[in-house]
C-alpha cells in the first residue's frame, strides 16, 4: 500500500452560503455578479426579493451555492412575517453567512437588529461584506470598515473576514468567493456543471416580469405586485428551426385603483413591461417568446393567508 501525500491532493469543497442584510443592501446584485448571470431580481426598491434564489458558482476545486434571502425587517403584514421566517430558517441551514452592509450608508438600527440576531447563531462562520464601494471615497470606506469591526466586538461576534466589494464595478467580486469557499465543508459537487440556479423556470420568469413591472411604479406600488405564470407551452406546428414559447402570466395587484397605474395610458406601461421582460426571458431560456400579460386584482393579498398561498408564498 502506498501512503497518500495530502499535499498533492486537491480538496473539493461544496456548500451553501447565504447573503443577509437589510433590504436594498446589494445582496441580489452581488449574487448575480458572482454567478455571472441574472438569477436574482434586482431593484433599487427595498424588499424586492421574495424567494430564496440559489445561484451556483462553479470552480474546479469548489461549488459555492448562494442562497439569496429577503431582507430581514420589522414586518407590517403577514407576508412580511413569512419572509422573516424564511430568512431565519435559511440562516440555520447554511455553512457560512455573508452579512451585506452598504458602504454609502452609516450603520443604523436595521443593521444592529440583524447583527444581534446573527450573534445568536454561534456555530456558523460570518463574513462582513461591505457593498456599493463604488459610491464612496476611501476615507468613508475606511470609517465603515472600522465601524463594522467595532459592531462585531460590541456583540461578542467574530467576523471571519471583512471585505469591501463593488458588484456593479466588478471590484473584488471574485475575492468574496475566495473568502467564502474555504469556510465550506469538503465534499463533491451538489449540482451538475452548468447549472446556475435551482429555481424552477416558471418562478424565474415570473420574477423577471415582476422586476419589469416594478420599474416605473416603485413609489406607488412597491410591494403590491405579484406575478404568477399560468402556463409555458411550445407553440404547436412551428418549424423546428423557428420555435416559439407561449407564456401566459397574470400580474396581481391589491386594489382596483392600482390597475390603471400598471396598465398605463392606452396600455402603454403594460406593453413596456412585456417588451422589457420578454428580452430577459428570451436570454434566460434561449428561445423566442410570445408573452401574454393580464392584470388582475387580488384584494389585500399581502394580508390574506389564502391569497398568499395561491400566489406562492
Coordinates of C-alpha atoms in Angstrom, one line a residue:
X1 CA 0.0 0.0 0.0
X2 CA 1.3 3.4 -0.8
X3 CA 0.9 6.3 1.6
X4 CA -1.1 9.2 0.2
X5 CA 0.5 12.5 0.2
X6 CA -2.1 15.0 1.3
X7 CA -0.3 17.9 -0.3
X8 CA -0.7 16.5 -3.8
X9 CA -4.4 16.0 -3.4
X10 CA -6.7 19.0 -4.1
X11 CA -9.6 19.1 -1.7
X12 CA -13.0 19.8 -3.3
X13 CA -15.5 21.9 -1.2
X14 CA -19.2 22.3 -1.7
X15 CA -21.8 24.0 0.4
X16 CA -24.2 26.8 1.0
X17 CA -23.6 30.5 1.7
X18 CA -26.3 33.0 2.4
X19 CA -26.3 36.8 2.0
X20 CA -28.2 38.6 4.6
X21 CA -28.7 42.3 5.3
X22 CA -31.4 44.8 5.5
X23 CA -33.5 45.5 2.3
X24 CA -31.6 47.1 -0.6
X25 CA -28.1 46.2 0.8
X26 CA -26.9 44.8 -2.6
X27 CA -27.5 41.1 -1.9
X28 CA -29.1 40.2 -5.2
X29 CA -26.7 42.3 -7.3
X30 CA -23.8 40.5 -5.6
X31 CA -25.4 37.1 -6.2
X32 CA -25.8 37.9 -9.9
X33 CA -22.2 39.2 -10.2
X34 CA -20.8 36.0 -8.6
X35 CA -22.9 33.7 -10.7
X36 CA -22.1 35.7 -13.9
X37 CA -25.8 35.8 -14.9
X38 CA -29.1 37.3 -13.7
X39 CA -30.6 34.8 -11.3
X40 CA -31.9 37.2 -8.7
X41 CA -34.3 40.1 -9.3
X42 CA -32.7 43.5 -8.5
X43 CA -34.2 46.9 -8.0
X44 CA -33.4 50.0 -6.1
X45 CA -36.5 49.5 -4.1
X46 CA -36.2 47.7 -0.7
X47 CA -37.8 44.3 -0.1
X48 CA -37.7 43.1 -3.8
X49 CA -36.6 39.5 -3.2
X50 CA -39.4 37.2 -2.0
X51 CA -38.0 33.8 -2.9
X52 CA -34.7 32.3 -1.7
X53 CA -32.8 32.2 -5.1
X54 CA -30.0 29.8 -5.2
X55 CA -27.2 30.9 -7.5
X56 CA -24.5 28.4 -8.2
X57 CA -20.8 29.3 -8.6
X58 CA -18.7 26.5 -10.2
X59 CA -14.9 26.3 -9.7
X60 CA -12.6 23.4 -10.4
X61 CA -12.0 22.9 -6.6
X62 CA -15.4 24.1 -5.3
X63 CA -19.1 24.6 -5.7
X64 CA -20.5 27.6 -3.9
X65 CA -24.3 27.7 -3.7
X66 CA -25.6 31.2 -2.9
X67 CA -28.9 31.5 -1.1
X68 CA -30.3 35.0 -1.5
X69 CA -32.9 35.7 1.2
X70 CA -35.4 38.5 1.5
X71 CA -34.0 41.4 3.7
X72 CA -34.8 41.0 7.4
X73 CA -37.1 43.8 8.5
X74 CA -39.7 44.7 11.1
X75 CA -42.8 43.1 9.5
X76 CA -46.1 45.1 8.9
X77 CA -48.0 42.3 7.1
X78 CA -48.5 38.6 7.1
X79 CA -46.3 38.5 4.0
X80 CA -43.6 40.4 6.0
X81 CA -43.7 37.8 8.8
X82 CA -43.4 34.9 6.4
X83 CA -40.4 36.5 4.7
X84 CA -38.7 36.9 8.0
X85 CA -39.4 33.2 8.9
X86 CA -37.8 32.3 5.6
X87 CA -34.7 34.3 6.5
X88 CA -34.2 32.7 10.0
X89 CA -34.8 29.2 8.7
X90 CA -32.2 29.7 6.0
X91 CA -29.6 31.0 8.4
X92 CA -29.8 27.9 10.5
X93 CA -29.2 25.7 7.4
X94 CA -26.2 27.3 5.6
X95 CA -22.5 26.7 6.0
X96 CA -21.5 30.4 6.0
X97 CA -23.3 33.7 6.3
X98 CA -22.3 36.9 4.4
X99 CA -23.6 40.0 6.1
X100 CA -24.0 42.7 3.4
X101 CA -23.7 46.3 4.6
X102 CA -23.7 49.2 2.1
X103 CA -20.6 51.4 2.2
X104 CA -22.6 54.5 1.4
X105 CA -24.9 54.3 4.5
X106 CA -23.9 54.6 8.1
X107 CA -24.7 51.6 10.3
X108 CA -28.3 52.0 11.5
X109 CA -30.8 50.3 13.8
X110 CA -31.7 47.8 11.0
X111 CA -28.1 46.6 10.7
X112 CA -27.8 46.3 14.5
X113 CA -31.1 44.4 14.6
X114 CA -29.7 41.8 12.1
X115 CA -26.2 41.7 13.7
X116 CA -27.8 40.9 17.1
X117 CA -29.8 38.0 15.5
X118 CA -26.6 36.8 13.8
X119 CA -24.7 36.9 17.1
X120 CA -27.1 34.3 18.5
X121 CA -26.1 31.8 15.8
X122 CA -22.8 30.7 17.3
X123 CA -21.6 27.9 15.1
X124 CA -22.0 29.4 11.6
X125 CA -19.0 31.5 10.4
X126 CA -19.8 35.1 9.4
X127 CA -18.2 37.3 6.8
X128 CA -18.9 41.0 6.7
X129 CA -19.3 42.2 3.1
X130 CA -19.2 46.0 2.5
X131 CA -21.1 46.5 -0.7
X132 CA -21.5 49.5 -3.1
X133 CA -17.9 50.7 -2.5
X134 CA -18.1 52.5 -5.9
X135 CA -20.4 55.1 -4.3
X136 CA -17.9 56.3 -1.6
X137 CA -14.4 57.7 -1.3
X138 CA -11.6 55.8 0.5
X139 CA -12.0 57.8 3.8
X140 CA -15.7 57.0 4.1
X141 CA -14.9 53.3 3.3
X142 CA -12.2 53.1 6.0
X143 CA -14.7 54.6 8.5
X144 CA -17.3 52.0 7.6
X145 CA -14.8 49.1 7.9
X146 CA -13.8 50.3 11.4
X147 CA -17.5 50.7 12.4
X148 CA -18.3 47.1 11.3
X149 CA -15.3 45.7 13.1
X150 CA -16.4 47.6 16.2
X151 CA -20.0 46.3 15.8
X152 CA -18.7 42.7 15.9
X153 CA -16.7 43.4 19.1
X154 CA -19.7 45.0 20.8
X155 CA -21.8 41.9 20.2
X156 CA -19.0 39.4 21.0
X157 CA -19.1 38.2 17.4
X158 CA -16.0 37.4 15.4
X159 CA -16.0 38.2 11.7
X160 CA -14.0 35.7 9.7
X161 CA -13.3 38.4 7.2
X162 CA -14.4 42.0 6.4
X163 CA -14.3 42.5 2.7
X164 CA -15.2 45.6 0.6
X165 CA -16.8 44.9 -2.8
X166 CA -18.4 46.7 -5.7
X167 CA -20.7 44.2 -7.6
X168 CA -21.6 46.9 -10.1
X169 CA -18.0 47.9 -10.8
X170 CA -16.8 44.3 -10.6
X171 CA -14.3 45.1 -7.9
X172 CA -13.3 42.2 -5.5
X173 CA -16.3 40.1 -6.5
X174 CA -14.1 37.0 -7.0
X175 CA -12.4 37.7 -3.7
X176 CA -15.7 37.3 -2.0
X177 CA -15.9 33.8 -3.4
X178 CA -12.3 33.1 -2.5
X179 CA -13.0 34.0 1.2
X180 CA -16.3 32.1 1.4
X181 CA -15.1 28.8 -0.2
X182 CA -12.6 27.8 2.5
X183 CA -15.4 28.0 5.0
X184 CA -17.4 25.3 3.2
X185 CA -17.3 21.6 4.1
X186 CA -15.3 19.2 2.0
X187 CA -17.4 17.2 -0.4
X188 CA -18.4 16.5 -4.0
X189 CA -20.4 19.0 -6.2
X190 CA -24.1 19.1 -5.3
X191 CA -25.3 20.4 -8.7
X192 CA -24.4 19.4 -12.2
X193 CA -21.8 21.5 -14.0
X194 CA -23.5 24.3 -16.0
X195 CA -26.5 24.7 -13.6
X196 CA -26.7 28.3 -12.4
X197 CA -29.7 28.1 -10.2
X198 CA -32.2 25.5 -9.0
X199 CA -35.2 27.9 -9.2
X200 CA -37.9 26.5 -11.4
X201 CA -38.0 28.3 -14.8
X202 CA -41.6 29.5 -14.2
X203 CA -40.6 31.2 -10.9
X204 CA -37.7 32.9 -12.6
X205 CA -39.9 34.1 -15.5
X206 CA -42.4 35.4 -13.0
X207 CA -39.7 37.3 -11.2
X208 CA -38.4 38.9 -14.4
X209 CA -41.9 40.1 -15.2
X210 CA -42.3 41.5 -11.7
X211 CA -38.9 43.3 -11.9
X212 CA -40.0 45.0 -15.2
X213 CA -43.5 45.8 -13.7
X214 CA -41.8 47.4 -10.7
X215 CA -39.6 49.6 -12.8
X216 CA -41.7 52.7 -13.3
X217 CA -44.1 52.4 -10.3
X218 CA -41.9 51.7 -7.3
X219 CA -43.1 54.7 -5.4
X220 CA -46.8 54.0 -5.8
X221 CA -46.8 50.2 -5.7
X222 CA -43.5 49.0 -4.1
X223 CA -44.9 45.7 -2.6
X224 CA -48.3 45.3 -4.1
X225 CA -47.3 43.5 -7.2
X226 CA -47.2 39.7 -7.5
X227 CA -46.8 37.7 -10.8
X228 CA -47.9 34.1 -11.5
X229 CA -47.0 32.3 -14.7
X230 CA -50.1 30.3 -15.5
X231 CA -48.5 28.3 -18.4
X232 CA -45.5 28.0 -20.6
X233 CA -46.1 25.9 -23.7
X234 CA -44.2 25.5 -27.0
X235 CA -46.4 26.8 -29.9
X236 CA -47.7 23.9 -31.9
X237 CA -46.9 23.3 -35.6
X238 CA -43.8 25.5 -35.7
X239 CA -40.9 24.6 -37.9
X240 CA -38.0 23.0 -35.8
X241 CA -35.7 25.9 -36.6
X242 CA -38.3 28.5 -35.5
X243 CA -39.6 27.5 -32.2
X244 CA -41.9 29.9 -30.1
X245 CA -42.7 29.6 -26.5
X246 CA -46.1 30.9 -25.4
X247 CA -46.1 32.3 -21.8
X248 CA -49.4 33.3 -20.2
X249 CA -48.9 35.3 -16.9
X250 CA -51.1 37.3 -14.6
X251 CA -49.8 40.4 -12.8
X252 CA -51.7 40.7 -9.5
X253 CA -52.3 44.0 -7.6
X254 CA -54.2 44.6 -4.4
X255 CA -56.8 47.2 -5.4
X256 CA -58.8 48.1 -8.5
X257 CA -57.3 51.7 -8.3
X258 CA -53.8 50.2 -8.9
X259 CA -54.8 48.6 -12.2
X260 CA -54.6 51.9 -14.2
X261 CA -51.1 52.5 -12.8
X262 CA -49.8 49.2 -14.1
X263 CA -51.6 49.3 -17.5
X264 CA -50.8 53.0 -18.1
X265 CA -52.4 55.3 -20.6
X266 CA -53.7 53.3 -23.6
X267 CA -52.0 50.2 -22.2
X268 CA -48.5 51.7 -22.8
X269 CA -47.0 50.8 -19.5
X270 CA -48.0 47.2 -19.6
X271 CA -46.7 47.0 -23.2
X272 CA -43.3 48.3 -22.0
X273 CA -43.3 45.7 -19.2
X274 CA -43.9 43.0 -21.8
X275 CA -41.1 44.2 -24.1
X276 CA -38.6 44.6 -21.3
X277 CA -39.3 41.3 -19.5
X278 CA -39.5 39.4 -22.8
X279 CA -35.9 40.3 -23.7
X280 CA -34.6 39.0 -20.3
X281 CA -36.8 35.9 -20.5
X282 CA -35.6 35.0 -24.0
X283 CA -32.0 35.5 -22.8
X284 CA -32.7 33.2 -19.8
X285 CA -34.5 30.4 -21.8
X286 CA -32.6 30.8 -25.1
X287 CA -35.7 30.7 -27.2
X288 CA -38.1 33.3 -28.8
X289 CA -41.1 34.0 -26.6
X290 CA -44.7 35.2 -27.0
X291 CA -45.7 36.9 -23.8
X292 CA -49.3 37.3 -22.9
X293 CA -49.8 39.5 -19.8
X294 CA -53.0 40.2 -17.9
X295 CA -53.5 42.5 -14.8
X296 CA -55.8 41.1 -12.1
X297 CA -56.9 42.3 -8.6
X298 CA -56.3 40.0 -5.6
X299 CA -57.7 42.1 -2.8
X300 CA -55.2 42.9 0.0
X301 CA -53.3 39.7 -0.9
X302 CA -50.3 40.5 1.4
X303 CA -52.6 40.1 4.5
X304 CA -54.7 37.2 3.3
X305 CA -53.3 33.7 4.1
X306 CA -55.4 32.1 1.3
X307 CA -54.2 34.6 -1.3
X308 CA -50.6 34.3 -0.2
X309 CA -50.8 30.5 -0.7
X310 CA -52.3 31.0 -4.2
X311 CA -49.5 33.4 -5.1
X312 CA -46.8 31.0 -3.9
X313 CA -45.8 32.4 -0.5

